Tab-separated table of C-alpha atoms and ligand atoms in Angstrom:
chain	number	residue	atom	x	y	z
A	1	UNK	CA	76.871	-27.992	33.596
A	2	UNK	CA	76.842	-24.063	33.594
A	3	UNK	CA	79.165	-22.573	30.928
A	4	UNK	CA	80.537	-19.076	30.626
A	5	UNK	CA	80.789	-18.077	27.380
A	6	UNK	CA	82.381	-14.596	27.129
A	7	UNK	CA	81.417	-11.997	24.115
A	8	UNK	CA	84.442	-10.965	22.595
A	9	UNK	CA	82.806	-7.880	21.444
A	10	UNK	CA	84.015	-6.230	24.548
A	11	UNK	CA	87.556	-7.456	24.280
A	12	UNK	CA	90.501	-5.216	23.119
A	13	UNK	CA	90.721	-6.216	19.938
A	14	UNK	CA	94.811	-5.588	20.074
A	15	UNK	CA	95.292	-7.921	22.322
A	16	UNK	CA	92.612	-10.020	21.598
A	17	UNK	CA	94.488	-13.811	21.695
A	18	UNK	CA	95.993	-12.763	25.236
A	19	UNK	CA	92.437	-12.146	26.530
A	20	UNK	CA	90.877	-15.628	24.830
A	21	UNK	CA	93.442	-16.949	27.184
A	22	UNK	CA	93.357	-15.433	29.537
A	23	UNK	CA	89.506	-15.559	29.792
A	24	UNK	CA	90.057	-19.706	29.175
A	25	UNK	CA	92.810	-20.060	31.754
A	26	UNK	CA	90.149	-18.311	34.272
A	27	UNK	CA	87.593	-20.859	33.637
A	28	UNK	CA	85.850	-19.795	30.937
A	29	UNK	CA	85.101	-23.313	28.479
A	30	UNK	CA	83.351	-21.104	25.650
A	31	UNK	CA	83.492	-18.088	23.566
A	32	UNK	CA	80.765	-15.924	21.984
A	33	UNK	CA	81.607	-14.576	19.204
A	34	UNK	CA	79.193	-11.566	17.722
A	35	UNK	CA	78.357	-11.693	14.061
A	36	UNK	CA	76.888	-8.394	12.613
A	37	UNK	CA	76.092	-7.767	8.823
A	38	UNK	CA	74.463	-3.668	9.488
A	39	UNK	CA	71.337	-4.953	7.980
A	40	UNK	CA	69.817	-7.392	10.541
A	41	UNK	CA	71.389	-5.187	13.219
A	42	UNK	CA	72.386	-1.614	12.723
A	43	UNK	CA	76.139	-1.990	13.679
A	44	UNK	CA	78.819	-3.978	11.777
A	45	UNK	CA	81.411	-5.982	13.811
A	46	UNK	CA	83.878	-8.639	12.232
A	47	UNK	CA	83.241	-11.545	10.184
A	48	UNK	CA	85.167	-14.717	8.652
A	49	UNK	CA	88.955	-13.746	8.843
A	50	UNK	CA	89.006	-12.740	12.588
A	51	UNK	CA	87.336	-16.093	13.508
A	52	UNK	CA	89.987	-18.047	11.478
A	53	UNK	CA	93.042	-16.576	13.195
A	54	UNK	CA	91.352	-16.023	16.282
A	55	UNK	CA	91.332	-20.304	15.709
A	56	UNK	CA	94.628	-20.686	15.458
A	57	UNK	CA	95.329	-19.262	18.890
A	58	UNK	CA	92.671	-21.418	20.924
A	59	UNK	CA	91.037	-24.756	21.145
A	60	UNK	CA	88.040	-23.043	23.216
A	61	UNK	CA	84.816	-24.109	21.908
A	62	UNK	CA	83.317	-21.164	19.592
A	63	UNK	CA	80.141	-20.430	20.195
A	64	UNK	CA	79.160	-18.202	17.335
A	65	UNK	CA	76.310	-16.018	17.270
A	66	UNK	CA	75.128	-14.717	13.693
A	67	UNK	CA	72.987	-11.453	13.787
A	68	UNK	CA	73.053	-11.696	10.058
A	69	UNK	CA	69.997	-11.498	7.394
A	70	UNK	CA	69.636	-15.253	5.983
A	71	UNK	CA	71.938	-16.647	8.054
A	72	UNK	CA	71.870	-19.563	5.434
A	73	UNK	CA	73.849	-18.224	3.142
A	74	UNK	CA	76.957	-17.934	5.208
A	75	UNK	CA	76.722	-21.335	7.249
A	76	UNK	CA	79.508	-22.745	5.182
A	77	UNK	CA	82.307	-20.099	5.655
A	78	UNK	CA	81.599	-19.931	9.088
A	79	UNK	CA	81.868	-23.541	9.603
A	80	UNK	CA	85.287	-23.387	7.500
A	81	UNK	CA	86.865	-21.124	9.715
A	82	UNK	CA	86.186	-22.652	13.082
A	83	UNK	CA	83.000	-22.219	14.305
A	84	UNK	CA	81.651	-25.224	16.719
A	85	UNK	CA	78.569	-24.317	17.047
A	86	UNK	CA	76.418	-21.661	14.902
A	87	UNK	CA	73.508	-19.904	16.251
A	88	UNK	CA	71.276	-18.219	13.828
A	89	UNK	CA	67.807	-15.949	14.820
A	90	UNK	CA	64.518	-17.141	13.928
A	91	UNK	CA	63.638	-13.284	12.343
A	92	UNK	CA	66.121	-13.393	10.238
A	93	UNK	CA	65.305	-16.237	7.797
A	94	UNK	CA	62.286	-18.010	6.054
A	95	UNK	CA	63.499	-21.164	6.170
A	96	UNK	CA	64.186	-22.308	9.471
A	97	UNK	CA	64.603	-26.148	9.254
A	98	UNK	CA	66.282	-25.662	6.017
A	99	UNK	CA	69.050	-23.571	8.065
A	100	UNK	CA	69.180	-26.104	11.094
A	101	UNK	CA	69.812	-28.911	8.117
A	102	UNK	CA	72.517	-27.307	6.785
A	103	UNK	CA	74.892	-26.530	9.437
A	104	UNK	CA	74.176	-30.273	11.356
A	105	UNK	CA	75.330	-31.489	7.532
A	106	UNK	CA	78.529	-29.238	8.141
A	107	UNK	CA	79.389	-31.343	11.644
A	108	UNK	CA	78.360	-28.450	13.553
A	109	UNK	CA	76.234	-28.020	16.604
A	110	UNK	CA	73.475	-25.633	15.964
A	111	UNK	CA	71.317	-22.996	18.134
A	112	UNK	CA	68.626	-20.865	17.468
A	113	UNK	CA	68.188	-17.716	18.934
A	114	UNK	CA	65.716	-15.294	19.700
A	115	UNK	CA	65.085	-11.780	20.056
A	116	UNK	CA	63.367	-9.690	22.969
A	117	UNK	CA	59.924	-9.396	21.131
A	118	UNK	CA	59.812	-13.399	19.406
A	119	UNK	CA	57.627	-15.263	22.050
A	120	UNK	CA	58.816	-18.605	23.880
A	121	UNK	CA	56.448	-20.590	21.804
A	122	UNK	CA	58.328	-19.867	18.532
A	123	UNK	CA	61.441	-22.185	19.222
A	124	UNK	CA	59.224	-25.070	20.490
A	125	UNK	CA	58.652	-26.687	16.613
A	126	UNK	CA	62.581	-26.724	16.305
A	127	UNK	CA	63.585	-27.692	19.927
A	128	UNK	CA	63.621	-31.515	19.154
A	129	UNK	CA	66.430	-30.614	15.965
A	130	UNK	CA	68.911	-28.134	18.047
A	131	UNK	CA	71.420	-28.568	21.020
A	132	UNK	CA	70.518	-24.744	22.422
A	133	UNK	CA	68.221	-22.073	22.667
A	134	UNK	CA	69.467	-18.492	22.589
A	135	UNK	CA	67.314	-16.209	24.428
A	136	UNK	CA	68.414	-12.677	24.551
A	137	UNK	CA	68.465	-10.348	26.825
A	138	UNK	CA	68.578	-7.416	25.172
A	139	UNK	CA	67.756	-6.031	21.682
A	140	UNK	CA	70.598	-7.361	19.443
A	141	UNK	CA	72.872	-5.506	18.285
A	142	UNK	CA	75.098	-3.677	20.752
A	143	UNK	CA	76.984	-4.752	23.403
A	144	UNK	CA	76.608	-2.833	27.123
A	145	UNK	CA	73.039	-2.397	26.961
A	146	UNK	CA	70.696	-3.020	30.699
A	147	UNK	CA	69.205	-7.130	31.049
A	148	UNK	CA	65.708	-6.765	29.903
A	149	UNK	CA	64.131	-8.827	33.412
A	150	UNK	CA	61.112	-9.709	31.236
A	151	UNK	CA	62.836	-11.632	28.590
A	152	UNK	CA	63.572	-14.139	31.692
A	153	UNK	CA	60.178	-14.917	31.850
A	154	UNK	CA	60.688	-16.699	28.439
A	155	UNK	CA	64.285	-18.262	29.490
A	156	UNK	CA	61.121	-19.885	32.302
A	157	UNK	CA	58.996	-21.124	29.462
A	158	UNK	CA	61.936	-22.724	26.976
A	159	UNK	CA	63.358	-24.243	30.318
A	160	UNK	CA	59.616	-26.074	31.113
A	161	UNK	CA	59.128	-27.199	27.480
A	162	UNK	CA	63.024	-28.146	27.361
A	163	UNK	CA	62.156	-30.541	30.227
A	164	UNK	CA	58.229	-31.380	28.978
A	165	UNK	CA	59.622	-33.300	26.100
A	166	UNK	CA	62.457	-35.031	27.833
A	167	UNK	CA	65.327	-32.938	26.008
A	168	UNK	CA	68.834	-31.825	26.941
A	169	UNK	CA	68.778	-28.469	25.004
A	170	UNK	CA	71.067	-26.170	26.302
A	171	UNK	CA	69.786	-22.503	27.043
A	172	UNK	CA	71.680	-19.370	26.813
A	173	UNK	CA	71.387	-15.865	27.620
A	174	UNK	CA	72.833	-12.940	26.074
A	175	UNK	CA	73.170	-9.042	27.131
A	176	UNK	CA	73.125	-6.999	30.173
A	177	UNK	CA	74.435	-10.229	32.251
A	178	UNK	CA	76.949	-9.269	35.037
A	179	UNK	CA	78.195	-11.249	38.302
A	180	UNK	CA	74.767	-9.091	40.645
A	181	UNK	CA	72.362	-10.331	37.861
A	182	UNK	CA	73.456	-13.675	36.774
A	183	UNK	CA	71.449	-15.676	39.422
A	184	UNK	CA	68.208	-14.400	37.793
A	185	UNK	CA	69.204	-16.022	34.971
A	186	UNK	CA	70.308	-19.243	36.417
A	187	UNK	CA	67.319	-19.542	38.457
A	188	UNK	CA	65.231	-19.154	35.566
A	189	UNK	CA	66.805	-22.381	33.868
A	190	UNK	CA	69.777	-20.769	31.982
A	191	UNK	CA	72.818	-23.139	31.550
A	192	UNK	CA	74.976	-21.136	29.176
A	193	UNK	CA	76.154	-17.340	30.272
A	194	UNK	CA	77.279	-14.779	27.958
A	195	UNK	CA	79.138	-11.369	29.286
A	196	UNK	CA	80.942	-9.157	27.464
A	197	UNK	CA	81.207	-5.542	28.918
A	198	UNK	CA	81.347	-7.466	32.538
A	199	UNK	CA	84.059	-10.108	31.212
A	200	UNK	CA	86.359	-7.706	29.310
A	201	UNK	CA	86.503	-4.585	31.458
A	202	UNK	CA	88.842	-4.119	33.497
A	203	UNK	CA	90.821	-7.557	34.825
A	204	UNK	CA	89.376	-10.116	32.759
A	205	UNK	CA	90.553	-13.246	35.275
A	206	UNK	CA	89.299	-11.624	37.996
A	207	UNK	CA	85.680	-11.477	36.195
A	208	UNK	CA	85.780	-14.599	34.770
A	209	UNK	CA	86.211	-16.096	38.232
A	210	UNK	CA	83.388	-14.129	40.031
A	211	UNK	CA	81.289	-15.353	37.285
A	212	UNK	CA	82.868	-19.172	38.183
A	213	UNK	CA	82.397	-18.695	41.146
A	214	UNK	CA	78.666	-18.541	41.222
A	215	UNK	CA	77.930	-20.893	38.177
A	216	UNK	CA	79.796	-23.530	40.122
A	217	UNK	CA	77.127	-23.278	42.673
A	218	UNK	CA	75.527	-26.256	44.147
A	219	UNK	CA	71.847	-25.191	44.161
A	220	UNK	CA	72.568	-24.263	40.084
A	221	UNK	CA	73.680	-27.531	38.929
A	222	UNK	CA	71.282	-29.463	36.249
B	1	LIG	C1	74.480	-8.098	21.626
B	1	LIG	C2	75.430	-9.267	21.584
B	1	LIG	C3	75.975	-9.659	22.913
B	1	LIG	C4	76.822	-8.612	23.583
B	1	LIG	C5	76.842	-8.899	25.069
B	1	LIG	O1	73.912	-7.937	20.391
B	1	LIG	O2	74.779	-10.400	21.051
B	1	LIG	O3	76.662	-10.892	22.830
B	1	LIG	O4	78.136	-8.595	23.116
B	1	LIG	O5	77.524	-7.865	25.686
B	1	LIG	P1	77.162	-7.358	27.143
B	1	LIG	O6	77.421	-8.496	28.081
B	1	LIG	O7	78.092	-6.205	27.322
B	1	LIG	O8	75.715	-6.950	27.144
B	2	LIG	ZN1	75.716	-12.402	21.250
């Protein structure tokens, strides 16, 4: 099934619980929420205590996405406060499996993601131990930035080896996404959709649905 999963990075963060729900009434059935530390990423956004109260006002699944250096350190508080599943990037840590062990110990469904210049093939050793693949889209880091078209080319590649080995691995993109682009991304084996700036501006519903409204699609179901 094709999930939106909208970035509240974009949202108005003083009303942000009215536009979770309104974003979940819409259709949307998760939420992407964007961890940054200013040292794997150059910006800082909002950590732990925004994701615990943010949990007390919605049941939607949180999809959280750490752009944190060693992610392993903070798998635990983020599991605390509510995340369901925690994706992590493969630059940011030595110790890869040792990551994906701990936050499957802590009940939680994990991703890895990578970044516009990691090749494909660097997920493949760790596709059998995760339930997605995060490819971005852009550089990480900021939100608003143009889809890089190239780094579709490697959604392509984790789709075919997704399928090679039999797996059900969900695949997500992240940055630049918007209601004229999001085919590319479905047609090139996507099944989770992240938007912020195209969610959050202006009438969230309305955007949610034109996103719905394609991902619901025939010719895109898996
Ligand atoms: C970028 C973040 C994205 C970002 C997406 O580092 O990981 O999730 O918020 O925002 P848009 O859709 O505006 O590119
Ligand atoms: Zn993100």
């Amino acid at each position: 099934m094709n999930i939106l999963s909208p970035s509240i990075l974009a949202a108005d963060f003083s009303r942000l619980g009215k536009q979770i729900k309104e974003a979940e009434h819409a259709g949307a059935r998760y939420l992407h929420i964007d961890v940054m530390d200013g040292v794997f990423v150059p910006d800082i956004s909002f950590g732990m205590p925004v994701i615990l109260s943010i949990r007390k006002c919605s049941d939607i699944f949180f999809d959280v996405h750490l752009m944190i250096h060693k992610p392993e350190r903070f798998v635990k508080e983020f599991a605390d406060c509510g995340a369901d599943l925690i994706n992590f990037h493969l630059e940011a840590t030595e110790d890869v499996t040792g990551t994906i062990q701990r936050i499957r110990f802590l009940g939680k469904k994990v991703g890895i993601t990578i970044s516009p210049e990691t090749p494909a093939k660097a997920v493949e050793p760790y596709l059998k131990l995760v339930d997605m693949v995060l490819v971005m889209t852009v550089k990480p880091g900021f939100g608003g930035q143009k889809l890089l078209p190239e780094c579709l080319g490697k959604v392509r590649e984790v789709r075919s080896m997704v399928l090679e080995k039999g797996l059900r691995t969900d695949i997500e993109v992240d940055g630049g996404i918007r209601p004229d682009n999001v085919e590319l991304a479905l047609e090139a084996g996507a099944n989770i959709i992240v938007s912020g700036s195209a969610v959050f501006q202006n009438r969230v519903s309305e955007n949610v649905k034109s996103f719905m409204n394609i991902l619901g699609q025939d010719k895109y179901k898996r």
